[in-house]
mmCIF file with all atom_site columns, C-alpha atoms in Angstrom:
data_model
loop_
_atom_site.group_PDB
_atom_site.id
_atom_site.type_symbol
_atom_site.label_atom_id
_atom_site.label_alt_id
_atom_site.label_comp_id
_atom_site.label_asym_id
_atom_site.label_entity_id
_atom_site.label_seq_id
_atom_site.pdbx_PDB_ins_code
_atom_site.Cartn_x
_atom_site.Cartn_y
_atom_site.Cartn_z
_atom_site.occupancy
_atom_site.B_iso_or_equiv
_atom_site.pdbx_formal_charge
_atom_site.auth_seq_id
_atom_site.auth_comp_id
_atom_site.auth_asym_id
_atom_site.auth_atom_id
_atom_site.pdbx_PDB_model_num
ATOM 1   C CA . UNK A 1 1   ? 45.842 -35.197 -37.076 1.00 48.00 ? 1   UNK A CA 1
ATOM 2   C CA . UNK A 1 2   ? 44.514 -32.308 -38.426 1.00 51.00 ? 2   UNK A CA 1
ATOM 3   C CA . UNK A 1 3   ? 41.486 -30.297 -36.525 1.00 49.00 ? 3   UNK A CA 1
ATOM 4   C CA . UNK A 1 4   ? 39.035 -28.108 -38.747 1.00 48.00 ? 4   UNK A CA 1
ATOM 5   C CA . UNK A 1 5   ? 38.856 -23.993 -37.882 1.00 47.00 ? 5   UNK A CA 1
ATOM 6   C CA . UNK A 1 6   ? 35.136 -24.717 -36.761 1.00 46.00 ? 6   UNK A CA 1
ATOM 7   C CA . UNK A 1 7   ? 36.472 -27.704 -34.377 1.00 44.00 ? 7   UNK A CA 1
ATOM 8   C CA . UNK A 1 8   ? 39.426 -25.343 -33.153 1.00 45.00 ? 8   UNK A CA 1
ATOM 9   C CA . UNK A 1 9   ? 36.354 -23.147 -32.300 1.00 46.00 ? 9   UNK A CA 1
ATOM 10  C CA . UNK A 1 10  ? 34.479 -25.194 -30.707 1.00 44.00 ? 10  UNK A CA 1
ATOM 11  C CA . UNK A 1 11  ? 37.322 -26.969 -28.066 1.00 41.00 ? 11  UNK A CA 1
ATOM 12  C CA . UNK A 1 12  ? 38.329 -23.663 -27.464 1.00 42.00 ? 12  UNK A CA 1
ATOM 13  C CA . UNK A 1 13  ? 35.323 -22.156 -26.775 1.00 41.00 ? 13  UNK A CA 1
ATOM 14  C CA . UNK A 1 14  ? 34.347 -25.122 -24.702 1.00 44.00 ? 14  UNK A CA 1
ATOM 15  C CA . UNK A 1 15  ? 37.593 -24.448 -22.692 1.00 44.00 ? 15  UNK A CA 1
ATOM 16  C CA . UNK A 1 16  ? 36.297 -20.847 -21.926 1.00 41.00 ? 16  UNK A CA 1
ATOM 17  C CA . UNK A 1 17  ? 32.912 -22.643 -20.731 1.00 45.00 ? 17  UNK A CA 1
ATOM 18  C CA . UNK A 1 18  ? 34.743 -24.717 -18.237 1.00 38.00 ? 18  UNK A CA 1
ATOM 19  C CA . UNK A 1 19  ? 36.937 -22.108 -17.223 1.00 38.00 ? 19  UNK A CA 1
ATOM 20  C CA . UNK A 1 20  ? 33.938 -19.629 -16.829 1.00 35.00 ? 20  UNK A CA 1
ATOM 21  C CA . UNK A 1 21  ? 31.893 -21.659 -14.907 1.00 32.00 ? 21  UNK A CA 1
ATOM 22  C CA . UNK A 1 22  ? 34.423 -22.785 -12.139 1.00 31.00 ? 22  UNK A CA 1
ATOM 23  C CA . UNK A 1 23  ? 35.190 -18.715 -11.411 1.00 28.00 ? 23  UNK A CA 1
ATOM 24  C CA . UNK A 1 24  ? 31.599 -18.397 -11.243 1.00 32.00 ? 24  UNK A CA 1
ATOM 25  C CA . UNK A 1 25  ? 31.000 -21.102 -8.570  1.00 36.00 ? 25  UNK A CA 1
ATOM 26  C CA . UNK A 1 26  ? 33.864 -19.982 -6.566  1.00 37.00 ? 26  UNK A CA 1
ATOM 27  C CA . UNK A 1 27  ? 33.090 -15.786 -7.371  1.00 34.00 ? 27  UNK A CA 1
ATOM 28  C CA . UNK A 1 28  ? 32.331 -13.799 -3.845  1.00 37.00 ? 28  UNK A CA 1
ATOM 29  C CA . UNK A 1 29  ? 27.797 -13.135 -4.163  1.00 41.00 ? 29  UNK A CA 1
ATOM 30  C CA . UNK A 1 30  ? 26.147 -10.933 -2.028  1.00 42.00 ? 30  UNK A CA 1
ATOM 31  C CA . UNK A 1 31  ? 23.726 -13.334 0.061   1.00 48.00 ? 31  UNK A CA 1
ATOM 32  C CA . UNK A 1 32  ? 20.108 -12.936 -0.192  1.00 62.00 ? 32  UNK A CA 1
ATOM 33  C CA . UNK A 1 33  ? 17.749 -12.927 2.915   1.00 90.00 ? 33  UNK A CA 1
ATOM 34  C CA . UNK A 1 34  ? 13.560 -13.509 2.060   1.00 94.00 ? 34  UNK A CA 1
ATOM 35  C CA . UNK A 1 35  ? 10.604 -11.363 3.209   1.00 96.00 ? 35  UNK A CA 1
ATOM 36  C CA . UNK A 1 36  ? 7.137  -12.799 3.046   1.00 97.00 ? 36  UNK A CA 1
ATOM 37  C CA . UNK A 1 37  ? 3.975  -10.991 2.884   1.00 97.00 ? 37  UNK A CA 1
ATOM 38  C CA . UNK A 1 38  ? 1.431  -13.034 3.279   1.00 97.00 ? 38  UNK A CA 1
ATOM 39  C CA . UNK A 1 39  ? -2.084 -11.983 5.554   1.00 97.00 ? 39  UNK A CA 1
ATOM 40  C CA . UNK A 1 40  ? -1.190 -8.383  5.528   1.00 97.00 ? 40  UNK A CA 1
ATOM 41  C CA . UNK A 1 41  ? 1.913  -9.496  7.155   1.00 97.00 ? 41  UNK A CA 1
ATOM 42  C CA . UNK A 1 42  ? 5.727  -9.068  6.484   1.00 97.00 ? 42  UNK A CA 1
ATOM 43  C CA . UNK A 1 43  ? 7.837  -11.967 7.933   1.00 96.00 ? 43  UNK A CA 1
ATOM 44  C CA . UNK A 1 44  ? 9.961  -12.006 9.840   1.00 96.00 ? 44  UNK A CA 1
ATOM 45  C CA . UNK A 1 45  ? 8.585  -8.244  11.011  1.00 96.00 ? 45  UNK A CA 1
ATOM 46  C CA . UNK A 1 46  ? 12.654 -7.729  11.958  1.00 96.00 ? 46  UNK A CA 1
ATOM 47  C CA . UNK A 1 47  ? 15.467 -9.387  9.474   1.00 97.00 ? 47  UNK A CA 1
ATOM 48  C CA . UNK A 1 48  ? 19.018 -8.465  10.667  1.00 96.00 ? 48  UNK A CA 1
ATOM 49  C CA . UNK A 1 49  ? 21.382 -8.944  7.646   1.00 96.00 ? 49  UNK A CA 1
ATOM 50  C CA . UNK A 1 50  ? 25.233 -7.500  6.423   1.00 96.00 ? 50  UNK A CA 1
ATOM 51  C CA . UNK A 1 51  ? 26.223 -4.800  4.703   1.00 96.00 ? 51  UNK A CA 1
ATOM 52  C CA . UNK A 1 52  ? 26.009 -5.608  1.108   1.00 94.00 ? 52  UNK A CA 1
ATOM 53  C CA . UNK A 1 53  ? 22.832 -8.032  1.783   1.00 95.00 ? 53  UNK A CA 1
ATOM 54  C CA . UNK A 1 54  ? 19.643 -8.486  -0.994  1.00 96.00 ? 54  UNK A CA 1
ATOM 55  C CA . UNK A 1 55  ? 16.501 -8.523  0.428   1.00 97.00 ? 55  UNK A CA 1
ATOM 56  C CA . UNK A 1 56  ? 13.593 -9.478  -1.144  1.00 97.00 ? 56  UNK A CA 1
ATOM 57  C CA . UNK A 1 57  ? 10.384 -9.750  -0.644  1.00 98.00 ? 57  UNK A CA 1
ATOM 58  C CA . UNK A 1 58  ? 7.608  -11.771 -1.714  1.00 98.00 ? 58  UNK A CA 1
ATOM 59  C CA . UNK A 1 59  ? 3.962  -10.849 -1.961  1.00 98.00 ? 59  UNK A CA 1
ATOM 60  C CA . UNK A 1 60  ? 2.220  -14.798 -1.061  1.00 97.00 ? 60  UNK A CA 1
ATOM 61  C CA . UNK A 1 61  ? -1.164 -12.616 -0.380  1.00 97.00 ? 61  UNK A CA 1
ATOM 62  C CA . UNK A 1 62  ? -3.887 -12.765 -3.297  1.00 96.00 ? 62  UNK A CA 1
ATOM 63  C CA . UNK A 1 63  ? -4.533 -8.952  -3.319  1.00 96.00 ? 63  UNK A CA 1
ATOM 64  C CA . UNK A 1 64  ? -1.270 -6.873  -4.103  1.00 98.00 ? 64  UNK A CA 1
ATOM 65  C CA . UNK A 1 65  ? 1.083  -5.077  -1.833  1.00 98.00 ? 65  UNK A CA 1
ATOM 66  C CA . UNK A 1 66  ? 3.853  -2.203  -2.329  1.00 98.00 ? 66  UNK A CA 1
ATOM 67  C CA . UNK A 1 67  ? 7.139  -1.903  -0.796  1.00 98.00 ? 67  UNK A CA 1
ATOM 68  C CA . UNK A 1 68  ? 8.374  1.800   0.794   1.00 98.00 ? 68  UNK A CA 1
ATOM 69  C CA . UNK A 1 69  ? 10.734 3.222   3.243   1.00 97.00 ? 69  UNK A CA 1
ATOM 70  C CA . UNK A 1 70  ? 9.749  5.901   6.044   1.00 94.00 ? 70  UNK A CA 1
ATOM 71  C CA . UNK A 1 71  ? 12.318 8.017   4.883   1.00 94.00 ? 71  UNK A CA 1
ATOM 72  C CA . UNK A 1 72  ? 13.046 7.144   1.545   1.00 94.00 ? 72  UNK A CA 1
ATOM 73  C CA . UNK A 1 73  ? 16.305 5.284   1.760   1.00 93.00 ? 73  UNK A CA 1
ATOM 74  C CA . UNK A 1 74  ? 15.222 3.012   -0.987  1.00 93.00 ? 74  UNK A CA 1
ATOM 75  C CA . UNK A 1 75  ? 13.091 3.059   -4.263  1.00 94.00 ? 75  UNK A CA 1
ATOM 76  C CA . UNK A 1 76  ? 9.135  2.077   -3.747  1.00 96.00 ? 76  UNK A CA 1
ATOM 77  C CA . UNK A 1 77  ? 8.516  -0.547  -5.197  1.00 97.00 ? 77  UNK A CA 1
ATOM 78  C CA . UNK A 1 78  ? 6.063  -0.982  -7.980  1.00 97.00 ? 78  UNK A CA 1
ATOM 79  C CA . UNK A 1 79  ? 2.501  -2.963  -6.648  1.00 97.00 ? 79  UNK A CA 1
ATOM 80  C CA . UNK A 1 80  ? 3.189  -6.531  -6.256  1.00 98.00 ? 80  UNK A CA 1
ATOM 81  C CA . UNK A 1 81  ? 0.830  -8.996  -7.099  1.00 98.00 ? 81  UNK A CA 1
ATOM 82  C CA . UNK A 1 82  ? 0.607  -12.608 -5.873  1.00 97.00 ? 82  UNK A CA 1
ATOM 83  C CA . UNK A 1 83  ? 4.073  -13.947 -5.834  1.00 97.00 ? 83  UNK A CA 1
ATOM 84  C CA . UNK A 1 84  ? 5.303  -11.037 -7.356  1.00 98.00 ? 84  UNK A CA 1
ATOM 85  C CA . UNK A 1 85  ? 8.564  -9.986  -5.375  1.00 97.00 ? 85  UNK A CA 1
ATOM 86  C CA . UNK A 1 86  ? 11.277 -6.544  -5.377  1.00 97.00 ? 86  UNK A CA 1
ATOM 87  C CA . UNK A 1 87  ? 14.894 -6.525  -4.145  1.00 96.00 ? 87  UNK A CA 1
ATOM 88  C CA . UNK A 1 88  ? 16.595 -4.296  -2.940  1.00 96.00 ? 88  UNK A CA 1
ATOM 89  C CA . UNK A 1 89  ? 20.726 -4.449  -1.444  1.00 95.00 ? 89  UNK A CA 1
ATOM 90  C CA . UNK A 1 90  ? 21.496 -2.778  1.604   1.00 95.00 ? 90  UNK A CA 1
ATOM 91  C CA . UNK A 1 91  ? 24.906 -1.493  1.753   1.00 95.00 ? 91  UNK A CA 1
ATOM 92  C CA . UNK A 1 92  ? 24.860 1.295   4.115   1.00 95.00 ? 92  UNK A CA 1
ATOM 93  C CA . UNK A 1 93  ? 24.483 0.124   8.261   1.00 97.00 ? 93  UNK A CA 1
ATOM 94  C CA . UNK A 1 94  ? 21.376 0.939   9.959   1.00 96.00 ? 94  UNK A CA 1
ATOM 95  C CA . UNK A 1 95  ? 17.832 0.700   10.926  1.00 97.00 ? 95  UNK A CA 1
ATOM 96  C CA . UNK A 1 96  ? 15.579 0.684   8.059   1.00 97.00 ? 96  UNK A CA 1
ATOM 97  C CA . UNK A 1 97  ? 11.599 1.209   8.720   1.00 98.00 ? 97  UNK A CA 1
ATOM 98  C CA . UNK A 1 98  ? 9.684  0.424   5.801   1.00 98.00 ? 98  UNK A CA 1
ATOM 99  C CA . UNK A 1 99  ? 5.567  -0.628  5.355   1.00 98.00 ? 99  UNK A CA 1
ATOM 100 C CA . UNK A 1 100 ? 3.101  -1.218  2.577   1.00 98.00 ? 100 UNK A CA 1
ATOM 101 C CA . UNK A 1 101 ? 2.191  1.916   0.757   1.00 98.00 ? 101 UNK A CA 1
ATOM 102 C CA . UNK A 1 102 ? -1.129 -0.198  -0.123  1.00 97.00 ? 102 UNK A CA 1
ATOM 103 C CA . UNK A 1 103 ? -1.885 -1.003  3.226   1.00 97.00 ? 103 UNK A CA 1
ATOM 104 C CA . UNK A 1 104 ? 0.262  1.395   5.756   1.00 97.00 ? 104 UNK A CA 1
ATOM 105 C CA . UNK A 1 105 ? -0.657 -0.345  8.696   1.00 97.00 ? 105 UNK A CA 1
ATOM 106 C CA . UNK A 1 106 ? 1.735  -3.163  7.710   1.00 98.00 ? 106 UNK A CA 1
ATOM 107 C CA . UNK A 1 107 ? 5.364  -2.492  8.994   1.00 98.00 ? 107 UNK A CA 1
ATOM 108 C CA . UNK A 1 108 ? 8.725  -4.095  9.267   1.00 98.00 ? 108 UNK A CA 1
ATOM 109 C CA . UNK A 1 109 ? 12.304 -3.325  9.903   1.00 98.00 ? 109 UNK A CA 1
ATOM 110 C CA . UNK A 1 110 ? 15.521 -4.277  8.465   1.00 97.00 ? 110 UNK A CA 1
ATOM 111 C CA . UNK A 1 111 ? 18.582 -3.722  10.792  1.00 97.00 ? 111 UNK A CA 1
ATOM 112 C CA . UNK A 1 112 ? 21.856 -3.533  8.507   1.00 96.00 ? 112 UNK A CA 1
ATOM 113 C CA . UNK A 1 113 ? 24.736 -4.674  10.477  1.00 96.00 ? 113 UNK A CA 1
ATOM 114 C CA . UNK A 1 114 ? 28.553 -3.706  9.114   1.00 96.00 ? 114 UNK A CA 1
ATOM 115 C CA . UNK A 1 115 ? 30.726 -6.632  7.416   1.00 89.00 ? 115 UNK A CA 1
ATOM 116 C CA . UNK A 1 116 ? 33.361 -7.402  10.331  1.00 80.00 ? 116 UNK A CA 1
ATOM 117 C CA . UNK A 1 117 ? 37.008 -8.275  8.746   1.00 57.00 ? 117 UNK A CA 1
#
């Protein structure tokens, strides 16, 4: 039986798709932890996560909202309008105070625990 260069090509690239997708499901990913804003309020106000952790949040209000640090540990982000969101990892332990550059009376906290093991 003889199999044509394109059909070669096409098992073998099939083979790579298989192969590819079972190291992907079994590939280490950072986990990601959700922050809502939603009537000029983030929840949860405090999110514990681990070293290495996404956050994101989501703006769920219908006027837009802007993500900053107190003391600039992470980029602002750009305004985010309604369901608009911004990530950003936390790799470094610690207490994080951030609030809405829109609105500063809106604050939360992200405590960044060290990765144990």
């Amino acid at each position: 039986m003889s199999i044509s260069n394109t059909m070669r090509g096409a098992l073998i690239a099939a083979g790579f798709g298989v192969a590819g997708a079972t190291w992907a499901q079994n590939a280490p990913q950072a986990s990601a932890d959700a922050l809502s804003i939603d009537n000029f309020t983030f929840t949860p106000q405090t999110l514990t996560v681990k070293a290495g952790t996404t956050v994101t949040w989501t703006n769920k209000d219908d006027i837009p909202h802007g993500i900053a640090s107190d003391n600039n540990a992470f980029k602002r982000s750009p305004a985010l309008d309604t369901d608009d969101s911004y990530s950003f990892t936390f790799t470094t332990p610690g207490t994080y105070q951030y609030f809405c550059y829109v609105h500063p009376f809106m604050k939360g906290t992200i405590v960044v625990q060290a990765n144990s093991g």
